Coordinates of C-alpha atoms in Angstrom, one line a residue:
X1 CA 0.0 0.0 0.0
X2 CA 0.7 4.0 -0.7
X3 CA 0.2 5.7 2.0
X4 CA -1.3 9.5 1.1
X5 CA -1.2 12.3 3.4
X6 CA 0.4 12.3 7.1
X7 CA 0.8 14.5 9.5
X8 CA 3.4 17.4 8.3
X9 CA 3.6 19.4 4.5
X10 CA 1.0 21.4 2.8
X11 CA -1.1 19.2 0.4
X12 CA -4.7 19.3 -0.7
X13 CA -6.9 18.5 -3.5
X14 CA -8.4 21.5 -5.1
X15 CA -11.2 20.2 -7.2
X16 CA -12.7 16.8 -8.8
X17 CA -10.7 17.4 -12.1
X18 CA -7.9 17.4 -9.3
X19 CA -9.0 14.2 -7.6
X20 CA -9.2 12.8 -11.3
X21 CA -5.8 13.7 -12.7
X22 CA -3.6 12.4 -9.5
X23 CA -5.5 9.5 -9.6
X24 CA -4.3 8.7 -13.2
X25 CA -1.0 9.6 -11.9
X26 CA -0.9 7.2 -8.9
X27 CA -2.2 4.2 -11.1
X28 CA 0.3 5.3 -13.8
X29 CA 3.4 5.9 -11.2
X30 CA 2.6 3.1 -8.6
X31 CA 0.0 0.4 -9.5
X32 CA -0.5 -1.0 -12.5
X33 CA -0.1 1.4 -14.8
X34 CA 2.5 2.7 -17.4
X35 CA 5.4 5.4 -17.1
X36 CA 8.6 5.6 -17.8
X37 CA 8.6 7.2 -14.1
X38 CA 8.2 4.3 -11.9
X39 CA 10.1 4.6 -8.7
X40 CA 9.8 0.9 -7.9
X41 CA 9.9 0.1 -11.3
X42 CA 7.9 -2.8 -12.9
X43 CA 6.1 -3.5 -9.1
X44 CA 3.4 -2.8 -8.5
X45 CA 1.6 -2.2 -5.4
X46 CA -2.1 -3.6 -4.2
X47 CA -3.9 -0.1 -3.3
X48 CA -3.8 2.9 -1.1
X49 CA -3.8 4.4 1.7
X50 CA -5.5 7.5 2.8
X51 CA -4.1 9.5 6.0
X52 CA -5.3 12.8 5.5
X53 CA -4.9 14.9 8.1
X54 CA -4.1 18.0 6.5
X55 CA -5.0 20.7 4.4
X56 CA -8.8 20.6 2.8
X57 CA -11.2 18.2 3.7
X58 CA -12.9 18.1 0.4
X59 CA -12.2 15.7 -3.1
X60 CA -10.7 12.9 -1.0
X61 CA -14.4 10.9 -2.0
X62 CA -13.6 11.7 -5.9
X63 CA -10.2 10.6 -5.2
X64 CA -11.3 7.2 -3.9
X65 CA -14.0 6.8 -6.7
X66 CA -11.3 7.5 -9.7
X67 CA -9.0 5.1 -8.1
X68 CA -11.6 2.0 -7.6
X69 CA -12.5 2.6 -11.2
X70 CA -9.0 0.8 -11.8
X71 CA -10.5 -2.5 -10.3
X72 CA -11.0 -5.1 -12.1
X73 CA -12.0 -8.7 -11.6
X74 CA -8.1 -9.7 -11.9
X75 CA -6.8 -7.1 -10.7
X76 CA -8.4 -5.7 -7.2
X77 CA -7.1 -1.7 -6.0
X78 CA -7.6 -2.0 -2.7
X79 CA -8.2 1.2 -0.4
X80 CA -7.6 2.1 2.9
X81 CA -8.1 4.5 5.6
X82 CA -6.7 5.9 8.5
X83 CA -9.4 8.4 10.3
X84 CA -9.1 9.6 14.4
X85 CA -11.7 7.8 16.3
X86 CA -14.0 10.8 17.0
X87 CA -16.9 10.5 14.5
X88 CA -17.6 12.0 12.0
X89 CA -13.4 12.8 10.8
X90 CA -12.7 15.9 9.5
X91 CA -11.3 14.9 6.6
X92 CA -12.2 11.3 5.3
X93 CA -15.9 10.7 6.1
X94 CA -17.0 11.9 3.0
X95 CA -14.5 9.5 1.5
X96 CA -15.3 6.6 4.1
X97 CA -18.7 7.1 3.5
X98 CA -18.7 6.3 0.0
X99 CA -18.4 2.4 0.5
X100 CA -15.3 1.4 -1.7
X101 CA -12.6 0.9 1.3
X102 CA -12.1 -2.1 2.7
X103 CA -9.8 -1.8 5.5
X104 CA -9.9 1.8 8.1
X105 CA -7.5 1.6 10.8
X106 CA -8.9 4.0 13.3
X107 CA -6.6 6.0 15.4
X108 CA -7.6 5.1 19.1
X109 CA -4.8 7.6 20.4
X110 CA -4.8 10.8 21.1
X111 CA -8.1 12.2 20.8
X112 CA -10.7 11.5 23.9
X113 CA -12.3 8.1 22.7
X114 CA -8.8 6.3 23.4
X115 CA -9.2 3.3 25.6
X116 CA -8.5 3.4 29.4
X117 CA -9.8 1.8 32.7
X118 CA -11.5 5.5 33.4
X119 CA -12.4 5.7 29.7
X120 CA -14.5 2.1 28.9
X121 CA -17.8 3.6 28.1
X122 CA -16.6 5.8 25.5
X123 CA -14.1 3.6 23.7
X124 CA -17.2 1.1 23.5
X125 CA -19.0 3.6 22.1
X126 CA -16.9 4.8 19.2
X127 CA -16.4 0.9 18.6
X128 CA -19.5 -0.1 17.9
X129 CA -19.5 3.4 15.8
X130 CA -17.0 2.8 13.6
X131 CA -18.0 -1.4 13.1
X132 CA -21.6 -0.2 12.2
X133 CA -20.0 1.7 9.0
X134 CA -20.1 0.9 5.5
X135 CA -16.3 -0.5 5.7
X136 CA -15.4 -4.2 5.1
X137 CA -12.6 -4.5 8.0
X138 CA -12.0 -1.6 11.0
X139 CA -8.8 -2.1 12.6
X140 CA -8.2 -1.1 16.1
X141 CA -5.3 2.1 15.8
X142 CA -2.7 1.9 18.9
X143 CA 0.9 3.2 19.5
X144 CA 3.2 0.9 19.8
X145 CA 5.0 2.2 23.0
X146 CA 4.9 5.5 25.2
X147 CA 6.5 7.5 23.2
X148 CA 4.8 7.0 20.1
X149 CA 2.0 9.1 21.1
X150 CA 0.9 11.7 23.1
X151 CA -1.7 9.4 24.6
X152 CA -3.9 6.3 24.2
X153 CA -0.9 3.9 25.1
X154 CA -2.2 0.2 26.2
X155 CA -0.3 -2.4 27.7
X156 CA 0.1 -5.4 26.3
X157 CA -1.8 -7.6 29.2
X158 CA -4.5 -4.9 28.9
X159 CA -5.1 -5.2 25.2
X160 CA -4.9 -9.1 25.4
X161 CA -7.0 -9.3 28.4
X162 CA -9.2 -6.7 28.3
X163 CA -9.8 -4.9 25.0
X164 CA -9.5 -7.9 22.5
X165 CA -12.7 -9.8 23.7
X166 CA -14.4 -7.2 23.0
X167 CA -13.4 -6.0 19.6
X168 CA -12.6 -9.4 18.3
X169 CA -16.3 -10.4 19.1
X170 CA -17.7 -7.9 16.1
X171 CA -17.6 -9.3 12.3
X172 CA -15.8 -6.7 11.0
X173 CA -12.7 -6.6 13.1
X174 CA -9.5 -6.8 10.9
X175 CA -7.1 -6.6 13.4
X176 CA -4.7 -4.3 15.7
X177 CA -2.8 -1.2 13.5
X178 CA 0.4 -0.2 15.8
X179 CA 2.0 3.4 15.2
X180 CA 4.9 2.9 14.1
X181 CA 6.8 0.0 13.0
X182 CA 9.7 2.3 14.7
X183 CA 8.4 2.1 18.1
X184 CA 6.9 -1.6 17.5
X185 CA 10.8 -2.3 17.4
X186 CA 11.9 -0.6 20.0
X187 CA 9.2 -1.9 22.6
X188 CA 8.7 -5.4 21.4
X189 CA 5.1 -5.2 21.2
X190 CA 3.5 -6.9 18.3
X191 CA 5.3 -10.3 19.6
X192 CA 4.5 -10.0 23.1
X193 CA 0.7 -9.8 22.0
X194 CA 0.9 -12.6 19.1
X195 CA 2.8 -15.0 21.6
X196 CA 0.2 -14.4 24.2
X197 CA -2.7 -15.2 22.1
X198 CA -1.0 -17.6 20.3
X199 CA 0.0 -19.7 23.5
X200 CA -3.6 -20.2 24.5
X201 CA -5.3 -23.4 23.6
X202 CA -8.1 -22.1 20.9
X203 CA -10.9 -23.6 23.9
X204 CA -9.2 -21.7 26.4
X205 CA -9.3 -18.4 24.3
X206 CA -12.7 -19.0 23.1
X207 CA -13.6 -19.1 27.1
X208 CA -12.1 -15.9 28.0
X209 CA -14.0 -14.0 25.3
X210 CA -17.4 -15.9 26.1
X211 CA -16.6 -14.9 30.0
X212 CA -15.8 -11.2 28.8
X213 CA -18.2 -10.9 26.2
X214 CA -20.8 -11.5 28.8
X215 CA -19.9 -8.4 30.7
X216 CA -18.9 -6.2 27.8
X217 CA -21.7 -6.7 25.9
X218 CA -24.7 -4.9 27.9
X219 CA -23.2 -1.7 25.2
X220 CA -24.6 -3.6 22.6
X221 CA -27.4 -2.4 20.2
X222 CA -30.4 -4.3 22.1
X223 CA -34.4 -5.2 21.1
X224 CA -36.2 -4.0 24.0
X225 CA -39.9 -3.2 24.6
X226 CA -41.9 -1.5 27.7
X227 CA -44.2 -3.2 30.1
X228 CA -47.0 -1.4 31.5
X229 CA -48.6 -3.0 34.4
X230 CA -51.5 -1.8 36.7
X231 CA -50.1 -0.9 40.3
X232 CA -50.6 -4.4 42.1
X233 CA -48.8 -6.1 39.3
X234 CA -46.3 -3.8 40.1
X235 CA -45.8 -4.6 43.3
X236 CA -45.1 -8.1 42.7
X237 CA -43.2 -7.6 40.1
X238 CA -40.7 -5.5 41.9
X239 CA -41.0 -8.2 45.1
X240 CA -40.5 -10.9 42.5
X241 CA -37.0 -9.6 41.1
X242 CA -36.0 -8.5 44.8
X243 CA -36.7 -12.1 46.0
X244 CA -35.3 -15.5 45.7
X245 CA -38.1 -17.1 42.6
X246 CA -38.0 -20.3 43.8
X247 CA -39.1 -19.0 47.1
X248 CA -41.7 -16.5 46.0
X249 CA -45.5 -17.1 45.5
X250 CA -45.1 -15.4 42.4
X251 CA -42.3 -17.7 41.0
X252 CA -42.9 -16.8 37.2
X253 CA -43.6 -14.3 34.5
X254 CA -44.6 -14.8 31.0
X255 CA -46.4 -13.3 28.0
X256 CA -48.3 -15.2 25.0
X257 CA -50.2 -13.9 22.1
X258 CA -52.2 -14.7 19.9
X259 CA -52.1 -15.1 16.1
X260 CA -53.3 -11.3 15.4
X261 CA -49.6 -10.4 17.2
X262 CA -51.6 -8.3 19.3
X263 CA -53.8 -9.5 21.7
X264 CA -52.6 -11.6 24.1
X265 CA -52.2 -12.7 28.0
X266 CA -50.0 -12.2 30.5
X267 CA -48.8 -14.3 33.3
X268 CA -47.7 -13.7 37.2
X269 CA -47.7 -17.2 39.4
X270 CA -50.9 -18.7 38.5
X271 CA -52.7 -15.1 37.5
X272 CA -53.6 -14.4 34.2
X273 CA -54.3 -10.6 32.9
X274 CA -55.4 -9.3 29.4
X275 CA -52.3 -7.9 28.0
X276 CA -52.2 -5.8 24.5
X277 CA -48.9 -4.9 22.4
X278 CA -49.1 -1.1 21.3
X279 CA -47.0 0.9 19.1
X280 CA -45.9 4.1 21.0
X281 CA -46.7 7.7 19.1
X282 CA -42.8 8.2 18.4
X283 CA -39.2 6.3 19.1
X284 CA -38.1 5.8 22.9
X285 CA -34.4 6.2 23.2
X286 CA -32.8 3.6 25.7
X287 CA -29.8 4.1 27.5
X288 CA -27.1 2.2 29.8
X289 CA -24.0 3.3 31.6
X290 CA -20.7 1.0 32.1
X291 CA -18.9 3.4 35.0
X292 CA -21.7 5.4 35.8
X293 CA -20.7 8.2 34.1
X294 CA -20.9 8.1 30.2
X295 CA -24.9 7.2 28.6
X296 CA -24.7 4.7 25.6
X297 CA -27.7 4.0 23.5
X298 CA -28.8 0.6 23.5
X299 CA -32.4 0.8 22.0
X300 CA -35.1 2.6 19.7
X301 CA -38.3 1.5 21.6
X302 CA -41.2 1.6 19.4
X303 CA -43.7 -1.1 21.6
X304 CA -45.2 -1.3 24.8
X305 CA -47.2 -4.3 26.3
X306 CA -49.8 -2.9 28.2
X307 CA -50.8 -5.6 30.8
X308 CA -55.0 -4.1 32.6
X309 CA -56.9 -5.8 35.3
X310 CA -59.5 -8.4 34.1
X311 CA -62.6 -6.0 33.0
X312 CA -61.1 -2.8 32.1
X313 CA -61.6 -1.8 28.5
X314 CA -59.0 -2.1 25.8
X315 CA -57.2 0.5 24.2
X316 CA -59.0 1.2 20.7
X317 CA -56.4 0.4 17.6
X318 CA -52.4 -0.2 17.6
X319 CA -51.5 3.0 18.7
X320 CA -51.2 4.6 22.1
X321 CA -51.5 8.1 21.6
X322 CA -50.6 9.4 24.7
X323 CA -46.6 8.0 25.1
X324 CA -45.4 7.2 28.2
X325 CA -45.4 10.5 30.2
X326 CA -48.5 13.1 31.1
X327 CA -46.4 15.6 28.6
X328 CA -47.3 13.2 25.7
X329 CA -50.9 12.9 25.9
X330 CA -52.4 13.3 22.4
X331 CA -48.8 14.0 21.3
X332 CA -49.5 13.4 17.9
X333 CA -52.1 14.9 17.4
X334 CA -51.1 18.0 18.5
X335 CA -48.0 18.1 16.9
X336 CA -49.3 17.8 14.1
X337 CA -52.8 19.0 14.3
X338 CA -54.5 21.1 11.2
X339 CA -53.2 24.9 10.8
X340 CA -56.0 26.7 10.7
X341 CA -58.1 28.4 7.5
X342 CA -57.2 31.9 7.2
X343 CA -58.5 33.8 4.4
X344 CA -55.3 35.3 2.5
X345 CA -57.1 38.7 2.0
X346 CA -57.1 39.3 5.3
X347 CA -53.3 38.1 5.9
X348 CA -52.6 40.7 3.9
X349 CA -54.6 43.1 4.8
X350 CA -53.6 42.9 8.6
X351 CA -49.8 43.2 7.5
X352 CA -50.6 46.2 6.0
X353 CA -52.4 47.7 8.9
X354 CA -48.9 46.6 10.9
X355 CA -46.7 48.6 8.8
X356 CA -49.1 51.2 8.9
X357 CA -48.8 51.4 13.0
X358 CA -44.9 50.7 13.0
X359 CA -44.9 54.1 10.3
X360 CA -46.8 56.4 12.6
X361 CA -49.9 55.5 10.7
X362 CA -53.4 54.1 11.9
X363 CA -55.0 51.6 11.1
X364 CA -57.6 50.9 7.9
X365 CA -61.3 49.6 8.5
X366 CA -61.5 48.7 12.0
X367 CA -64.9 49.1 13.9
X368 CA -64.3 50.9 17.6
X369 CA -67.2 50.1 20.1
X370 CA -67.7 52.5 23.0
X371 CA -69.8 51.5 26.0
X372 CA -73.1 54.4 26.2
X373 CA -74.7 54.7 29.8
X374 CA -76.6 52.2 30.7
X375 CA -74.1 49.8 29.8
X376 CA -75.3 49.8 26.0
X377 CA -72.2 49.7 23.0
X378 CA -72.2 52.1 20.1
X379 CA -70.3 51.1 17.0
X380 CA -68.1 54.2 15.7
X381 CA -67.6 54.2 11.7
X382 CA -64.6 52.5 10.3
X383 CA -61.6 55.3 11.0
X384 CA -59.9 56.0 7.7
X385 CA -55.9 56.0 7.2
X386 CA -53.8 58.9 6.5
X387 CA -53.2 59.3 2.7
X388 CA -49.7 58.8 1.7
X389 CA -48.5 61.7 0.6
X390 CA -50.5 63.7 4.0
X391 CA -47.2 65.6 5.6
X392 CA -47.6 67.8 8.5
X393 CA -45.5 70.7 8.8
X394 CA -44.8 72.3 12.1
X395 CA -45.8 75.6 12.9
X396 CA -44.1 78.0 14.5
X397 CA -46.7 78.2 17.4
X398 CA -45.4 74.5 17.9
X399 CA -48.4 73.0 17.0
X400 CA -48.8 71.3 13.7
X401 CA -50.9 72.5 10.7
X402 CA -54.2 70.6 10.3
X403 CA -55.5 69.4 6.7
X404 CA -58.9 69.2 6.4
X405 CA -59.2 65.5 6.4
X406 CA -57.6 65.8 10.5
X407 CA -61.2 67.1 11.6
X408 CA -62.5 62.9 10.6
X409 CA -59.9 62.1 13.0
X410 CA -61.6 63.5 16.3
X411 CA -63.6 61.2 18.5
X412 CA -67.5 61.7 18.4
X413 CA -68.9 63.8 21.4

């Protein structure tokens, strides 16, 4: 592989004839292309890489399209991709978002979603992130000692006890990316990690990950619905799960339905209740914590099974309008309930009564009622506006000239 990019020099690509014409250059100078310019002469290499952490963030997608166009069913170009774990990066998700790479080797290091024993909940996180991508293979990005990064160093033991499990157990792992071969030298990582694994019987490593799997895996994407039960049911609930079951009068719970999918009955000990399975008006968000202190989704909750006491009416339909909390009720309707009809003449002609207020003006056609003794109302006729080219000149009494049309602007005696 080429590797484009890095961290130092001043490159960019300024625009998709740009993208096209290095691309002919790369296949040309590198891969399998001709030139009489061929640093590594007749070889040529698989694909590239793209570690762009410089300059402008835009093209790099046209780059990786004019390059897969080389691909052929011989001959594969293979592209790669080395982003920082935050999502989305800065530079390459464009590109990454495209589909054609099939290897990203995420930088773990220096950025706030490296791995560390205060740090599990978001490392999980931008995991399961990067794995849920259009990518073939997502490498986990590490520094191969100390001093090859600012921060984001982890131990060998760590990453085989710890971090492995966890990764390894997702389809699209690829692997472990150490920065750099330098430092990998120096520190003697890469064989301290293959011996490890390596060593263990493949029934012994298959146990550890089951064993940590178990415990790592409540940040997974989950299916999970909501029971609604009527207070009693409740209780026992709550007194079932706090209690030994095989010592409880309420030893089980279950939930059957019927062929319609939504009708059905629900079970506590040896009491049966009507139970119904409802769509809620809009997508519950679920959530878990692994140190108490970073939220990870684990859920869109669409369903509820509403369990009622033997008698009480069914909910009408699928749907339960009102959500889960008094704030919902009716939500949907009233979100999106009907605008009401407004005639557009008289749109208009109360913003031009506004302008005429904010200009000094008054306002056209409006009927005044003033209360008579007695407590009887008396309409006043509609009070004309001031014509547009009126102007009142000042006096030099102070007061200002009247026209004659001022004398229809006194109130009625």
């Amino acid at each position: 592989m080429l590797s484009l990019g890095g961290a130092y020099g001043n490159y960019r690509l300024a625009s998709k004839k740009d993208a096209r014409i290095v691309a002919t250059h790369i296949w040309n100078t590198y891969l399998a292309g001709e030139s009489p310019d061929r640093p590594l002469g007749n070889a040529a290499l698989d694909g590239i890489d793209f570690d762009i952490e410089r300059g402008s963030r835009f093209y790099w997608d046209d780059l990786a399209r004019y390059l897969n166009a080389y691909s052929t069913p011989e001959r594969k170009i293979y592209l790669s991709a080395a982003p920082q774990c935050p999502m989305p990066d800065y530079y390459l998700q464009a590109a990454i978002d495209t589909g054609l790479f099939d290897y990203v080797w995420v930088q773990f290091y220096d950025n706030y979603c490296e791995f560390s024993p205060n740090n599990v909940g978001t490392f999980l996180q931008a995991w399961n992130q990067w794995t849920s991508t259009s990518v073939s293979k997502v490498f986990l990005g590490l520094p191969a000692s100390p001093e090859a990064a600012g921060s984001g160093y982890v131990t060998p033991d760590d990453l085989i006890n710890t971090v492995l499990p966890f990764v390894k157990s997702s389809p699209k792992y690829g692997g472990v990316m150490l920065w750099s071969r330098y430092y990998d030298v120096r520190n003697g990582y890469s064989p301290q990690v293959n011996d490890s694994v390596n060593c263990l019987p493949a029934s012994s490593l298959d146990l550890l990950q089951l064993e940590l799997s178990a415990e790592w895996n409540i940040c997974q994407m989950e299916e999970q619905f909501i029971l609604r039960v009527p207070p009693s049911v409740a209780e026992r609930i709550e007194r079932l799960l706090n209690e030994n079951a095989s010592s409880s009068l309420d030893g089980s719970l279950d939930v059957s339905f019927s062929e319609d999918g939504r009708s059905g009955t629900f079970m506590i000990g040896d009491e049966r209740f009507p139970a119904s399975l409802l769509d809620l008006p809009c997508i519950v968000e679920s959530y878990k914590t692994y140190d108490d202190n970073v939220l990870i989704k684990t859920a869109d909750v669409g369903q509820m099974i509403m369990v009622r006491d033997e008698g009480d009416a069914a909910v009408e339909g699928v749907e339960y309008k009102h959500g889960l909390t008094p704030p919902m009720r009716d939500a949907r309707r009233r979100r999106f309930r009907r605008e009401p009809d407004l005639n557009p003449e008289v749109v208009q002609r109360v913003e031009k009564d506004l302008l005429n207020i904010m200009s000094g003006g008054t306002v056209e056609n409006v009927e005044t009622v003033v209360p008579e003794a007695g407590g009887q109302r008396k309409k006043n006729a509609p009070v004309a506006a001031p014509k547009p080219d009126e102007v009142h000149v000042k006096s030099a009494g102070g007061e200002p000239e009247r026209s004659d049309s001022d004398d229809s602007l006194e109130p009625e005696s």
